[in-house]
PDB file of C-alpha atoms in Angstrom:
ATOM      1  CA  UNK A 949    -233.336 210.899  50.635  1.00  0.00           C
ATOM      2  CA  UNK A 950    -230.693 208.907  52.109  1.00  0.00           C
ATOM      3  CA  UNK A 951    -229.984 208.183  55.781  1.00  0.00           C
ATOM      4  CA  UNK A 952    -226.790 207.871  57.673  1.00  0.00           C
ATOM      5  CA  UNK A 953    -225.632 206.024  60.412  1.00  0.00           C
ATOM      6  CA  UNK A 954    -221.788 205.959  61.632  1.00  0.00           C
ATOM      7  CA  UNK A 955    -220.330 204.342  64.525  1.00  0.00           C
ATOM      8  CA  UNK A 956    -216.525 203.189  65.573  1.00  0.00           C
ATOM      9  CA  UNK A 957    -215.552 206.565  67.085  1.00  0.00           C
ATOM     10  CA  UNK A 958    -213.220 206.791  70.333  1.00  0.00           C
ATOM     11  CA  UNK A 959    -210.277 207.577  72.747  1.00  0.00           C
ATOM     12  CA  UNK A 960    -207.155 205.762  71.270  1.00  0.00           C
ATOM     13  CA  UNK A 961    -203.345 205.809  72.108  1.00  0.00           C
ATOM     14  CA  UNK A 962    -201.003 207.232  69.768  1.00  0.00           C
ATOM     15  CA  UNK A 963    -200.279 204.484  67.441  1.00  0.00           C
ATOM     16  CA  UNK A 964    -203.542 202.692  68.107  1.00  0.00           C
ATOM     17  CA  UNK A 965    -205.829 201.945  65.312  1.00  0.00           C
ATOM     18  CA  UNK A 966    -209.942 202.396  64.952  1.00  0.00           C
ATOM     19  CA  UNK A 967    -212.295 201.704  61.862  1.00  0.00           C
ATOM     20  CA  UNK A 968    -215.192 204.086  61.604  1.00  0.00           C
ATOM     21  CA  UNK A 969    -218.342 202.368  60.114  1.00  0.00           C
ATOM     22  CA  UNK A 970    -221.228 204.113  57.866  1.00  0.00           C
ATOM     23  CA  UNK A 971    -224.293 203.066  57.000  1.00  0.00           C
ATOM     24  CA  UNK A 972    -226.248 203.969  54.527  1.00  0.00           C
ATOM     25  CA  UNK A 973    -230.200 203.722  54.062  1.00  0.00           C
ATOM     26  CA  UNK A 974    -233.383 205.103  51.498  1.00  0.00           C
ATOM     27  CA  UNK A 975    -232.495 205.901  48.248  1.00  0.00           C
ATOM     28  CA  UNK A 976    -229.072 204.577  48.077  1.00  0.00           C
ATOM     29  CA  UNK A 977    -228.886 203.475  44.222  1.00  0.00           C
ATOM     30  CA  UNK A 978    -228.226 207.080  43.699  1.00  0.00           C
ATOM     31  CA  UNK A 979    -225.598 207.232  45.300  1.00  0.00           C
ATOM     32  CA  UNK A 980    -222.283 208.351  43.647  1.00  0.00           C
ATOM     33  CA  UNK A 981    -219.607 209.879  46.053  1.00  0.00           C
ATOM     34  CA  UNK A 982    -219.129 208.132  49.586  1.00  0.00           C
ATOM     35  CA  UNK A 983    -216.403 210.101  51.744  1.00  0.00           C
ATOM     36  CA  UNK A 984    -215.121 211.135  55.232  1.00  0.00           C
ATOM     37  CA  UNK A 985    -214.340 214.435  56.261  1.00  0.00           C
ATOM     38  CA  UNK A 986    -213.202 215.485  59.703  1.00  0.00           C
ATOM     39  CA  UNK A 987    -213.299 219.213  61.826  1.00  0.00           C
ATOM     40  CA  UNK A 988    -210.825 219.590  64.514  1.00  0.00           C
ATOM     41  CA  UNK A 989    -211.908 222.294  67.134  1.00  0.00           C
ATOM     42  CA  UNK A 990    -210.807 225.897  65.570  1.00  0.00           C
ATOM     43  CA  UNK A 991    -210.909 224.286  61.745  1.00  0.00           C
ATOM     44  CA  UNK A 992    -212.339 224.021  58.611  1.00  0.00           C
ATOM     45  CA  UNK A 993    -214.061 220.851  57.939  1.00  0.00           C
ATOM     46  CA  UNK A 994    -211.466 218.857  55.438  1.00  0.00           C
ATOM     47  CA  UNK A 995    -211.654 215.842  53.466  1.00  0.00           C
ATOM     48  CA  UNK A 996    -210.099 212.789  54.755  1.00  0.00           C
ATOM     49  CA  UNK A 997    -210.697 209.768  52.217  1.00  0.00           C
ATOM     50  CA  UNK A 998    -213.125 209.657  49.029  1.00  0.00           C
ATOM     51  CA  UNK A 999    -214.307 206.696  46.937  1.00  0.00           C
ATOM     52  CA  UNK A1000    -216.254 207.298  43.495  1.00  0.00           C
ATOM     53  CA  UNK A1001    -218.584 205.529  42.138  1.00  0.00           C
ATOM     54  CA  UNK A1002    -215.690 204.671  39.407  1.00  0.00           C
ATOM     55  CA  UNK A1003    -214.115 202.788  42.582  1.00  0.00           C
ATOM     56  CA  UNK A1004    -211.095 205.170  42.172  1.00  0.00           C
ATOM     57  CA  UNK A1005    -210.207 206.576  45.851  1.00  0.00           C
ATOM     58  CA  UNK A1006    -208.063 209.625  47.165  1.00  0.00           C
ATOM     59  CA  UNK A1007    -206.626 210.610  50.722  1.00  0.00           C
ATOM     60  CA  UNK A1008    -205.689 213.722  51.534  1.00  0.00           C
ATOM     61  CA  UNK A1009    -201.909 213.719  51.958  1.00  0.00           C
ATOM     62  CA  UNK A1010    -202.059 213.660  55.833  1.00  0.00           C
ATOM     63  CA  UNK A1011    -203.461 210.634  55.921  1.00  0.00           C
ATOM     64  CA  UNK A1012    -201.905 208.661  53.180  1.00  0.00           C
ATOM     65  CA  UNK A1013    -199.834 205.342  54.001  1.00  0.00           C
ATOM     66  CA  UNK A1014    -201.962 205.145  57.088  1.00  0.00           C
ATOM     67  CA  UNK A1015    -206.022 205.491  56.761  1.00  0.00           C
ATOM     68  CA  UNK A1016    -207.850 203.407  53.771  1.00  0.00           C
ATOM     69  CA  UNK A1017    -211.548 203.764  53.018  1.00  0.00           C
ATOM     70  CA  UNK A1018    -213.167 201.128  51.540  1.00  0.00           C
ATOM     71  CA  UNK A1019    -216.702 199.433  51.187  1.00  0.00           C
ATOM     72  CA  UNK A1020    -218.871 197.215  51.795  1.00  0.00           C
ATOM     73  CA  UNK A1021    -221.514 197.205  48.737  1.00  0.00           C
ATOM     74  CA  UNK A1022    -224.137 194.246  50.145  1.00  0.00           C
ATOM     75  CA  UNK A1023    -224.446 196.309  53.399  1.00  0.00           C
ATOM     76  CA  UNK A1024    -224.327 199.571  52.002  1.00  0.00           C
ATOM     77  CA  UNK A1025    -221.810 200.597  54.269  1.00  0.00           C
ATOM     78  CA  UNK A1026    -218.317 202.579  53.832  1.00  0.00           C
ATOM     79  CA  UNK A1027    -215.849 201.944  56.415  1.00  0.00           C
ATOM     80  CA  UNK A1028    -212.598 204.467  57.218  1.00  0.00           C
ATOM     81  CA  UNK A1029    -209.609 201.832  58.575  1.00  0.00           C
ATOM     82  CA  UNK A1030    -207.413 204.207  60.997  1.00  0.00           C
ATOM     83  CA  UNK A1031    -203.990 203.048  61.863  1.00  0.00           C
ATOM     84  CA  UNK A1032    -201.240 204.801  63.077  1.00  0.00           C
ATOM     85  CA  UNK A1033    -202.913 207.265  64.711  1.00  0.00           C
ATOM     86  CA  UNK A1034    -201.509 210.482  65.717  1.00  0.00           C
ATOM     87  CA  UNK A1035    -202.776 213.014  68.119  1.00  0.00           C
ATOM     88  CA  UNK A1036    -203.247 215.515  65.490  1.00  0.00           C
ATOM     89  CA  UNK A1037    -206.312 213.282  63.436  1.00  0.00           C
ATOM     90  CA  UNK A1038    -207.985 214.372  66.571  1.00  0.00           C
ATOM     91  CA  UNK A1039    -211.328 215.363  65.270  1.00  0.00           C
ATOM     92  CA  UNK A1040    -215.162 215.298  64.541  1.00  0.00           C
ATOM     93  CA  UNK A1041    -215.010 212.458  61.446  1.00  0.00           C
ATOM     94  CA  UNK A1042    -218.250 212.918  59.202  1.00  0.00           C
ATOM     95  CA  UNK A1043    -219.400 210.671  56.461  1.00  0.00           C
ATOM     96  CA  UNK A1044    -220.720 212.146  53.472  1.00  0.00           C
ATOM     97  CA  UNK A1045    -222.772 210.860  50.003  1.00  0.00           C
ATOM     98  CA  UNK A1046    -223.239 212.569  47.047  1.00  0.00           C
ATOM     99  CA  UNK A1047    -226.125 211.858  45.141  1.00  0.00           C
ATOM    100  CA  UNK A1048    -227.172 212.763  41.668  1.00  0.00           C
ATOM    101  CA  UNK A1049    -229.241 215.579  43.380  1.00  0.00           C
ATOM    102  CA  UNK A1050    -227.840 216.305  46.972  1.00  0.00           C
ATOM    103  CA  UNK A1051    -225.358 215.615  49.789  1.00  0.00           C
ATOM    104  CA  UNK A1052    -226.244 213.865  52.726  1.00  0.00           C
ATOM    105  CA  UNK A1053    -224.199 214.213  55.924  1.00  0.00           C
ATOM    106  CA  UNK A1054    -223.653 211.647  59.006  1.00  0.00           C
ATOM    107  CA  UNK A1055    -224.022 213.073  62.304  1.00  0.00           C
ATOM    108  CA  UNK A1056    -220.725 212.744  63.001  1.00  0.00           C
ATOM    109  CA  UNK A1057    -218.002 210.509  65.480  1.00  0.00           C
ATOM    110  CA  UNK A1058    -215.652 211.630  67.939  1.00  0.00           C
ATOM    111  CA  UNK A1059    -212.522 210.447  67.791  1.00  0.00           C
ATOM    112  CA  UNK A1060    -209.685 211.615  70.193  1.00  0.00           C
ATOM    113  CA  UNK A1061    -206.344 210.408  69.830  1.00  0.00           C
ATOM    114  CA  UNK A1062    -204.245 211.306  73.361  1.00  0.00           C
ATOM    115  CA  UNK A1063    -202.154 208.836  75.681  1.00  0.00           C
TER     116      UNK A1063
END
């Protein structure tokens, strides 16, 4: 089992910048995928950023140039840097593992983009 904790959600200005944080707990040397997807209201749940256990990463193409996902390995904890925002990344952000037997989802973060 793993456990997830994410914080850093929020009401930003267009342009503004927030890092979402996401902690991860239990049986964490299993751990193999570590990624953020958000869900605007009326959408499918899409990924954002992913980073393998390879340490290869990709964005989807929305976001490239202006979101970077990286980790912290000693605290367990995958971060999703956020600049440039635009009122359209708007969303629900979830983190997500992948294990060598299961997924675990966060509970998820607000973040609203809006002047």
């Amino acid at each position: 089992q793993v456990q997830l904790v994410e914080s850093g959600g929020g009401l930003v200005q267009p342009g503004g910048s927030l890092r979402l944080s996401c902690a991860a707990s239990g049986s964490i040397f299993s751990i193999t995928v570590m990624s953020w997807y958000r869900q605007a209201p009326g959408k499918e749940r899409e990924l954002v950023a992913a980073f393998n256990s390879g340490g290869s990463t990709n964005y989807a193409d929305s976001v490239k140039g202006r979101f970077t996902i990286f980790r912290d390995n000693a605290k367990n904890t995958v971060y999703l840097q956020m600049n440039s925002l635009k009122p359209e990344d708007t969303a629900v952000y979830y983190c997500k593992v992948v294990t060598l037997t299961a997924g675990y989802w966060g509970q998820g973060t607000q973040v609203t983009v809006s002047s």
